[in-house]
């Protein structure tokens, strides 16, 4: 008979407390068990996705590649967010509390000096390139988190069309999805309950968010998902910008993996801990830069100084350990996304891009900022 309990919450708890080798053994037992294994397949976003795997398209090579996720983490997420009998496990208050506890515990663990032993196995599993790192000597890092938000050499991420004020670049190494408006994002990709700009900005909780909803309601959005193996510093995507406003919003710690994002009953971007930055520009229309924390992300750290001028590629901040995301939201008609990214997003396929790669251009069909902040029509 099966050795597995009926309550998938129990499996998540046990796996989170076990070491990786033991957790993988538990995961394999789950996969081998016919009662469980048949019901926890990955959601299939397109015909090109392979059963049970999360596939993304590498923009540089054009090839599909499997995202590397440790077996025990993959299975735990499937159990939490897909359920076994149509019941969405991750929705309950108990799981929200558990995720917060686990995230805080993991943050403390990876801030400890003993966590340096996790660096080399992590690099080996994910194939992280030593040569890109600013500090290639592992002994430089005092703990795992210092390695996780490591800096790269300046030439490791060249900024495309650096001096063009019209070109928009990726703010991070990420798996990106772009949409002409939030309605399209909700229809094609982000299927969480009540996903809307009002939810993202928590406008029901703060006046600052309420004042932004009308301006950006029909705007274009790019969702930049960072997996744990990615470089976890995030940067400015445009020239001549400054942080005019910052709105911290407390929340849950759901995963930003598509397993969670595509669950109808989970509002990842409207419920997770996040911080909304308003990037103001003198020449172009403003934009929203939304930092979303996730499972095992201990902190969102903004390093850029308010009011300081930022250009493309300038650092805005970093995440401590875990998966996370950055969402870029522009006012309606203010941006035109690159066609290859739009096409992939319409086919529910994420595209792997690097920080500094061109992802779109400013649209000249819309008015620009006038001398007093009013919108003026182009002649």
Short mmCIF file of C-alpha atoms in Angstrom, two decimals:
data_model
loop_
_atom_site.label_atom_id
_atom_site.label_comp_id
_atom_site.label_asym_id
_atom_site.label_seq_id
_atom_site.Cartn_x
_atom_site.Cartn_y
_atom_site.Cartn_z
CA UNK A 1 0.00 0.00 0.00
CA UNK A 2 0.92 3.67 -0.24
CA UNK A 3 3.13 5.14 2.47
CA UNK A 4 1.93 8.64 1.59
CA UNK A 5 -0.57 10.50 3.79
CA UNK A 6 -3.80 11.88 2.40
CA UNK A 7 -2.99 15.47 3.41
CA UNK A 8 -0.62 17.12 0.88
CA UNK A 9 0.05 19.92 3.38
CA UNK A 10 1.88 17.35 5.49
CA UNK A 11 4.12 16.43 2.54
CA UNK A 12 5.05 20.09 2.01
CA UNK A 13 5.92 20.51 5.70
CA UNK A 14 8.05 17.37 5.80
CA UNK A 15 9.86 18.20 2.57
CA UNK A 16 10.58 21.75 3.69
CA UNK A 17 12.24 20.51 6.87
CA UNK A 18 14.28 17.72 5.24
CA UNK A 19 17.70 18.07 3.64
CA UNK A 20 17.75 18.06 -0.21
CA UNK A 21 18.74 14.38 -0.53
CA UNK A 22 15.95 13.23 1.76
CA UNK A 23 13.52 15.58 0.04
CA UNK A 24 14.39 14.12 -3.36
CA UNK A 25 13.67 10.65 -2.00
CA UNK A 26 10.26 11.82 -0.81
CA UNK A 27 9.65 13.45 -4.20
CA UNK A 28 10.53 10.25 -6.06
CA UNK A 29 8.18 8.26 -3.83
CA UNK A 30 5.39 10.68 -4.70
CA UNK A 31 6.12 10.44 -8.43
CA UNK A 32 6.20 6.65 -8.26
CA UNK A 33 2.90 6.46 -6.42
CA UNK A 34 0.07 6.05 -8.94
CA UNK A 35 -2.44 7.74 -6.65
CA UNK A 36 -0.40 10.95 -6.55
CA UNK A 37 1.87 10.96 -9.57
CA UNK A 38 -0.90 11.00 -12.19
CA UNK A 39 -2.47 14.12 -10.69
CA UNK A 40 0.46 16.50 -10.30
CA UNK A 41 1.60 17.12 -13.86
CA UNK A 42 2.79 20.59 -14.85
CA UNK A 43 0.19 22.79 -16.58
CA UNK A 44 0.65 22.52 -20.33
CA UNK A 45 0.80 26.05 -21.76
CA UNK A 46 1.45 25.16 -25.39
CA UNK A 47 1.95 22.19 -27.67
CA UNK A 48 5.72 22.67 -27.40
CA UNK A 49 5.75 22.09 -23.65
CA UNK A 50 6.84 18.64 -22.64
CA UNK A 51 4.74 16.76 -20.13
CA UNK A 52 5.86 17.36 -16.56
CA UNK A 53 8.46 20.01 -17.52
CA UNK A 54 8.55 23.78 -17.55
CA UNK A 55 9.92 24.90 -20.91
CA UNK A 56 11.08 28.39 -21.90
CA UNK A 57 12.54 29.72 -25.15
CA UNK A 58 16.10 30.98 -25.02
CA UNK A 59 16.02 34.19 -27.03
CA UNK A 60 19.71 34.09 -27.92
CA UNK A 61 19.61 30.56 -29.38
CA UNK A 62 15.94 30.30 -30.30
CA UNK A 63 15.83 26.85 -28.70
CA UNK A 64 13.42 25.54 -26.10
CA UNK A 65 15.06 24.62 -22.83
CA UNK A 66 13.85 23.00 -19.64
CA UNK A 67 13.98 25.16 -16.53
CA UNK A 68 16.03 23.35 -13.91
CA UNK A 69 14.06 22.91 -10.70
CA UNK A 70 15.18 20.50 -7.94
CA UNK A 71 12.84 17.53 -7.85
CA UNK A 72 11.67 18.08 -4.28
CA UNK A 73 10.79 21.73 -4.93
CA UNK A 74 8.99 20.91 -8.18
CA UNK A 75 6.86 18.23 -6.55
CA UNK A 76 6.12 20.35 -3.48
CA UNK A 77 4.85 23.20 -5.68
CA UNK A 78 2.71 20.85 -7.71
CA UNK A 79 1.14 19.43 -4.57
CA UNK A 80 0.51 22.87 -3.13
CA UNK A 81 -0.86 24.61 -6.17
CA UNK A 82 -2.58 21.91 -8.21
CA UNK A 83 -4.08 19.84 -5.42
CA UNK A 84 -5.15 16.23 -5.71
CA UNK A 85 -8.93 16.34 -5.93
CA UNK A 86 -9.54 19.80 -7.38
CA UNK A 87 -8.84 21.36 -3.99
CA UNK A 88 -6.36 24.21 -4.24
CA UNK A 89 -4.06 23.51 -1.35
CA UNK A 90 -2.10 26.76 -1.44
CA UNK A 91 -5.14 28.92 -0.93
CA UNK A 92 -5.67 28.39 2.79
CA UNK A 93 -4.57 30.66 5.63
CA UNK A 94 -2.56 27.78 7.06
CA UNK A 95 -0.40 27.58 3.94
CA UNK A 96 0.05 31.36 3.80
CA UNK A 97 1.30 31.25 7.37
CA UNK A 98 3.52 28.25 6.61
CA UNK A 99 5.07 29.96 3.57
CA UNK A 100 5.82 33.06 5.64
CA UNK A 101 7.44 30.95 8.37
CA UNK A 102 9.48 28.95 5.85
CA UNK A 103 10.57 32.09 4.00
CA UNK A 104 11.73 33.80 7.17
CA UNK A 105 13.49 30.63 8.37
CA UNK A 106 15.23 30.14 5.02
CA UNK A 107 16.32 33.77 5.03
CA UNK A 108 17.96 33.34 8.43
CA UNK A 109 19.55 30.08 7.31
CA UNK A 110 21.14 31.62 4.21
CA UNK A 111 22.39 34.62 6.18
CA UNK A 112 24.39 32.29 8.44
CA UNK A 113 28.09 31.60 7.79
CA UNK A 114 27.44 27.85 7.60
CA UNK A 115 25.36 28.36 4.45
CA UNK A 116 28.48 28.89 2.30
CA UNK A 117 28.58 25.10 1.86
CA UNK A 118 25.47 25.43 -0.34
CA UNK A 119 27.16 27.70 -2.91
CA UNK A 120 29.18 25.18 -4.95
CA UNK A 121 26.40 22.52 -5.19
CA UNK A 122 23.96 25.28 -6.25
CA UNK A 123 26.34 26.54 -8.95
CA UNK A 124 26.98 23.02 -10.20
CA UNK A 125 23.29 22.07 -10.38
CA UNK A 126 22.31 25.21 -12.28
CA UNK A 127 25.48 25.57 -14.37
CA UNK A 128 26.19 29.12 -13.21
CA UNK A 129 29.05 30.79 -15.09
CA UNK A 130 31.98 31.66 -12.78
CA UNK A 131 33.51 33.99 -15.38
CA UNK A 132 30.54 36.39 -15.32
CA UNK A 133 30.87 37.01 -11.58
CA UNK A 134 32.61 40.11 -10.27
CA UNK A 135 34.13 37.98 -7.50
CA UNK A 136 35.06 34.50 -8.73
CA UNK A 137 36.61 33.35 -5.46
CA UNK A 138 33.87 31.61 -3.43
CA UNK A 139 35.66 32.54 -0.20
CA UNK A 140 34.70 36.17 -0.91
CA UNK A 141 31.12 35.40 0.15
CA UNK A 142 30.40 35.26 3.89
CA UNK A 143 27.11 33.38 3.41
CA UNK A 144 24.87 31.98 0.68
CA UNK A 145 22.78 35.14 0.39
CA UNK A 146 25.84 37.24 -0.43
CA UNK A 147 26.49 34.84 -3.30
CA UNK A 148 22.82 34.85 -4.32
CA UNK A 149 22.69 38.60 -4.87
CA UNK A 150 26.23 38.65 -6.27
CA UNK A 151 27.35 41.35 -8.67
CA UNK A 152 28.49 40.64 -12.22
CA UNK A 153 31.32 42.15 -14.24
CA UNK A 154 30.23 45.30 -16.04
CA UNK A 155 30.90 43.75 -19.44
CA UNK A 156 28.85 40.63 -18.60
CA UNK A 157 25.56 42.40 -19.43
CA UNK A 158 26.02 44.98 -22.21
CA UNK A 159 23.16 47.47 -22.49
CA UNK A 160 21.55 47.46 -25.94
CA UNK A 161 21.15 50.91 -27.55
CA UNK A 162 22.38 52.42 -24.30
CA UNK A 163 22.14 56.04 -25.43
CA UNK A 164 18.74 55.78 -27.13
CA UNK A 165 15.99 57.23 -24.97
CA UNK A 166 13.37 55.34 -26.97
CA UNK A 167 14.69 51.80 -26.44
CA UNK A 168 13.48 49.87 -23.37
CA UNK A 169 15.63 47.04 -22.02
CA UNK A 170 15.02 44.10 -19.74
CA UNK A 171 15.46 45.07 -16.07
CA UNK A 172 16.81 41.64 -15.11
CA UNK A 173 17.92 38.20 -16.21
CA UNK A 174 14.46 36.66 -16.43
CA UNK A 175 11.77 34.69 -18.20
CA UNK A 176 9.68 37.47 -19.71
CA UNK A 177 6.07 37.72 -20.87
CA UNK A 178 4.74 40.95 -22.42
CA UNK A 179 1.17 42.09 -23.06
CA UNK A 180 -0.45 45.10 -24.70
CA UNK A 181 -2.69 45.51 -21.66
CA UNK A 182 -3.60 43.85 -18.37
CA UNK A 183 -6.76 42.34 -19.87
CA UNK A 184 -4.60 40.38 -22.34
CA UNK A 185 -2.29 39.29 -19.52
CA UNK A 186 -5.24 37.99 -17.52
CA UNK A 187 -6.71 36.18 -20.52
CA UNK A 188 -3.49 34.55 -21.73
CA UNK A 189 -1.21 34.06 -18.78
CA UNK A 190 -2.01 35.44 -15.32
CA UNK A 191 -5.20 33.61 -14.44
CA UNK A 192 -5.24 34.45 -10.72
CA UNK A 193 -8.53 35.49 -9.15
CA UNK A 194 -9.27 39.24 -9.26
CA UNK A 195 -6.00 40.03 -11.05
CA UNK A 196 -6.17 43.73 -11.82
CA UNK A 197 -4.16 46.91 -11.47
CA UNK A 198 -6.22 47.81 -8.42
CA UNK A 199 -5.12 44.56 -6.79
CA UNK A 200 -1.46 45.03 -7.75
CA UNK A 201 -1.44 48.55 -6.29
CA UNK A 202 -3.64 47.60 -3.30
CA UNK A 203 -5.63 50.75 -4.04
CA UNK A 204 -8.27 49.74 -1.47
CA UNK A 205 -5.57 50.05 1.22
CA UNK A 206 -3.71 53.20 0.23
CA UNK A 207 -4.51 56.51 -1.47
CA UNK A 208 -1.20 56.49 -3.34
CA UNK A 209 -2.20 53.30 -5.17
CA UNK A 210 -5.69 54.64 -5.83
CA UNK A 211 -4.34 57.72 -7.58
CA UNK A 212 -2.25 55.59 -9.96
CA UNK A 213 -4.98 53.17 -11.06
CA UNK A 214 -6.73 55.57 -13.44
CA UNK A 215 -3.47 56.59 -15.14
CA UNK A 216 -2.22 53.04 -15.77
CA UNK A 217 -5.46 51.01 -15.93
CA UNK A 218 -5.24 50.13 -19.66
CA UNK A 219 -1.47 50.18 -19.81
CA UNK A 220 1.00 47.68 -21.24
CA UNK A 221 2.69 45.20 -18.90
CA UNK A 222 5.84 43.09 -18.90
CA UNK A 223 6.15 40.32 -16.31
CA UNK A 224 9.80 39.43 -15.69
CA UNK A 225 10.08 36.22 -13.65
CA UNK A 226 13.38 35.52 -11.92
CA UNK A 227 14.14 31.87 -11.13
CA UNK A 228 16.49 31.09 -8.20
CA UNK A 229 19.41 30.38 -10.58
CA UNK A 230 19.20 33.85 -12.16
CA UNK A 231 21.32 36.89 -11.39
CA UNK A 232 19.11 38.57 -8.78
CA UNK A 233 19.89 42.25 -9.07
CA UNK A 234 17.36 44.37 -10.94
CA UNK A 235 18.10 47.47 -13.00
CA UNK A 236 16.55 50.48 -14.67
CA UNK A 237 15.00 49.74 -18.12
CA UNK A 238 14.92 53.35 -19.37
CA UNK A 239 17.07 56.49 -19.47
CA UNK A 240 16.74 59.69 -17.42
CA UNK A 241 14.44 58.29 -14.73
CA UNK A 242 14.15 58.79 -11.02
CA UNK A 243 12.17 57.10 -8.25
CA UNK A 244 9.44 59.64 -7.55
CA UNK A 245 7.41 57.43 -5.24
CA UNK A 246 7.73 54.13 -3.37
CA UNK A 247 4.76 52.14 -2.05
CA UNK A 248 5.58 49.08 0.12
CA UNK A 249 2.73 46.55 0.33
CA UNK A 250 2.78 43.67 2.79
CA UNK A 251 1.48 40.29 1.65
CA UNK A 252 1.88 36.54 1.23
CA UNK A 253 4.78 34.51 -0.17
CA UNK A 254 3.25 32.48 -3.01
CA UNK A 255 5.60 31.20 -5.69
CA UNK A 256 5.81 33.23 -8.93
CA UNK A 257 6.34 30.00 -10.86
CA UNK A 258 3.66 29.44 -13.57
CA UNK A 259 2.32 26.55 -11.45
CA UNK A 260 1.04 29.16 -8.99
CA UNK A 261 0.46 32.07 -11.39
CA UNK A 262 -1.95 30.01 -13.51
CA UNK A 263 -4.12 28.84 -10.63
CA UNK A 264 -7.57 30.40 -10.91
CA UNK A 265 -7.99 30.77 -7.14
CA UNK A 266 -4.62 32.30 -6.31
CA UNK A 267 -3.88 35.98 -6.92
CA UNK A 268 -0.07 35.90 -6.80
CA UNK A 269 0.60 39.46 -8.02
CA UNK A 270 -2.21 40.95 -5.96
CA UNK A 271 -1.50 39.10 -2.70
CA UNK A 272 2.28 38.70 -2.46
CA UNK A 273 4.61 41.01 -0.58
CA UNK A 274 5.66 43.71 -3.04
CA UNK A 275 6.94 47.23 -3.51
CA UNK A 276 5.69 49.61 -6.20
CA UNK A 277 8.10 52.23 -7.53
CA UNK A 278 6.94 55.11 -9.71
CA UNK A 279 9.71 55.93 -12.19
CA UNK A 280 9.37 59.48 -13.41
CA UNK A 281 11.01 60.84 -16.56
CA UNK A 282 11.26 64.37 -17.87
CA UNK A 283 10.99 63.46 -21.55
CA UNK A 284 8.60 60.50 -21.57
CA UNK A 285 5.58 59.33 -19.66
CA UNK A 286 6.03 57.72 -16.24
CA UNK A 287 6.06 53.99 -15.56
CA UNK A 288 5.43 51.60 -12.65
CA UNK A 289 8.18 49.25 -11.53
CA UNK A 290 6.61 46.53 -9.38
CA UNK A 291 8.86 44.31 -7.26
CA UNK A 292 7.14 41.09 -6.19
CA UNK A 293 8.60 38.82 -3.53
CA UNK A 294 7.84 35.10 -3.49
CA UNK A 295 8.41 31.84 -1.67
CA UNK A 296 11.82 31.85 0.09
CA UNK A 297 12.50 35.50 -0.86
CA UNK A 298 13.62 36.97 2.45
CA UNK A 299 13.88 40.61 1.40
CA UNK A 300 13.33 43.11 -1.39
CA UNK A 301 16.23 45.56 -1.15
CA UNK A 302 16.10 48.88 -3.06
CA UNK A 303 19.58 50.38 -3.34
CA UNK A 304 18.84 53.30 -5.69
CA UNK A 305 18.42 56.64 -3.97
CA UNK A 306 15.15 58.47 -4.39
CA UNK A 307 15.37 61.38 -6.84
CA UNK A 308 18.78 60.22 -8.16
CA UNK A 309 18.84 60.08 -11.98
CA UNK A 310 18.91 56.54 -13.33
CA UNK A 311 19.85 55.41 -16.81
CA UNK A 312 19.44 52.04 -18.48
CA UNK A 313 21.39 49.36 -16.67
CA UNK A 314 21.77 51.34 -13.43
CA UNK A 315 21.07 49.18 -10.40
CA UNK A 316 17.77 49.70 -8.58
CA UNK A 317 18.16 46.87 -6.04
CA UNK A 318 18.27 43.13 -5.42
CA UNK A 319 16.38 40.18 -3.98
CA UNK A 320 17.68 37.83 -1.34
CA UNK A 321 17.21 34.07 -1.86
CA UNK A 322 14.29 32.70 -3.86
CA UNK A 323 12.29 33.17 -7.02
CA UNK A 324 10.73 36.58 -7.61
CA UNK A 325 9.56 38.94 -10.33
CA UNK A 326 9.67 42.49 -11.66
CA UNK A 327 6.66 43.88 -13.52
CA UNK A 328 6.94 46.94 -15.77
CA UNK A 329 3.69 48.82 -16.35
CA UNK A 330 3.47 51.68 -18.86
CA UNK A 331 0.57 54.01 -19.56
CA UNK A 332 -1.75 53.06 -22.39
CA UNK A 333 -0.09 53.37 -25.80
CA UNK A 334 3.27 54.42 -24.37
CA UNK A 335 5.25 51.35 -25.46
CA UNK A 336 5.51 48.86 -28.32
CA UNK A 337 6.88 45.47 -27.27
CA UNK A 338 9.24 43.50 -29.53
CA UNK A 339 7.25 41.24 -31.83
CA UNK A 340 9.03 37.99 -30.90
CA UNK A 341 8.23 38.53 -27.22
CA UNK A 342 4.60 39.37 -28.00
CA UNK A 343 4.22 36.27 -30.18
CA UNK A 344 5.66 33.96 -27.53
CA UNK A 345 3.49 35.54 -24.84
CA UNK A 346 0.37 35.09 -26.98
CA UNK A 347 1.33 31.41 -27.23
CA UNK A 348 1.79 31.28 -23.43
CA UNK A 349 5.53 30.75 -23.76
CA UNK A 350 8.01 32.64 -21.59
CA UNK A 351 11.20 33.95 -23.24
CA UNK A 352 14.56 33.79 -21.49
CA UNK A 353 16.28 37.19 -21.75
CA UNK A 354 19.22 38.89 -20.06
CA UNK A 355 19.36 42.23 -18.32
CA UNK A 356 20.10 44.94 -20.88
CA UNK A 357 18.48 43.20 -23.88
CA UNK A 358 16.04 45.32 -25.88
CA UNK A 359 12.41 44.34 -25.16
CA UNK A 360 10.52 47.25 -26.71
CA UNK A 361 10.46 50.92 -27.73
CA UNK A 362 8.64 54.03 -26.64
CA UNK A 363 5.65 54.82 -28.82
CA UNK A 364 5.59 58.24 -30.48
CA UNK A 365 1.85 58.02 -31.05
CA UNK A 366 1.21 59.27 -27.53
CA UNK A 367 1.74 62.67 -26.00
CA UNK A 368 4.87 63.47 -24.01
CA UNK A 369 5.28 65.22 -20.69
CA UNK A 370 4.84 68.97 -20.87
CA UNK A 371 6.83 71.46 -18.83
CA UNK A 372 4.42 71.20 -15.89
CA UNK A 373 3.70 67.50 -16.12
CA UNK A 374 0.70 67.82 -18.45
CA UNK A 375 0.34 65.62 -21.52
CA UNK A 376 0.84 67.34 -24.85
CA UNK A 377 0.09 65.96 -28.27
CA UNK A 378 2.88 65.30 -30.75
CA UNK A 379 2.82 67.58 -33.74
#
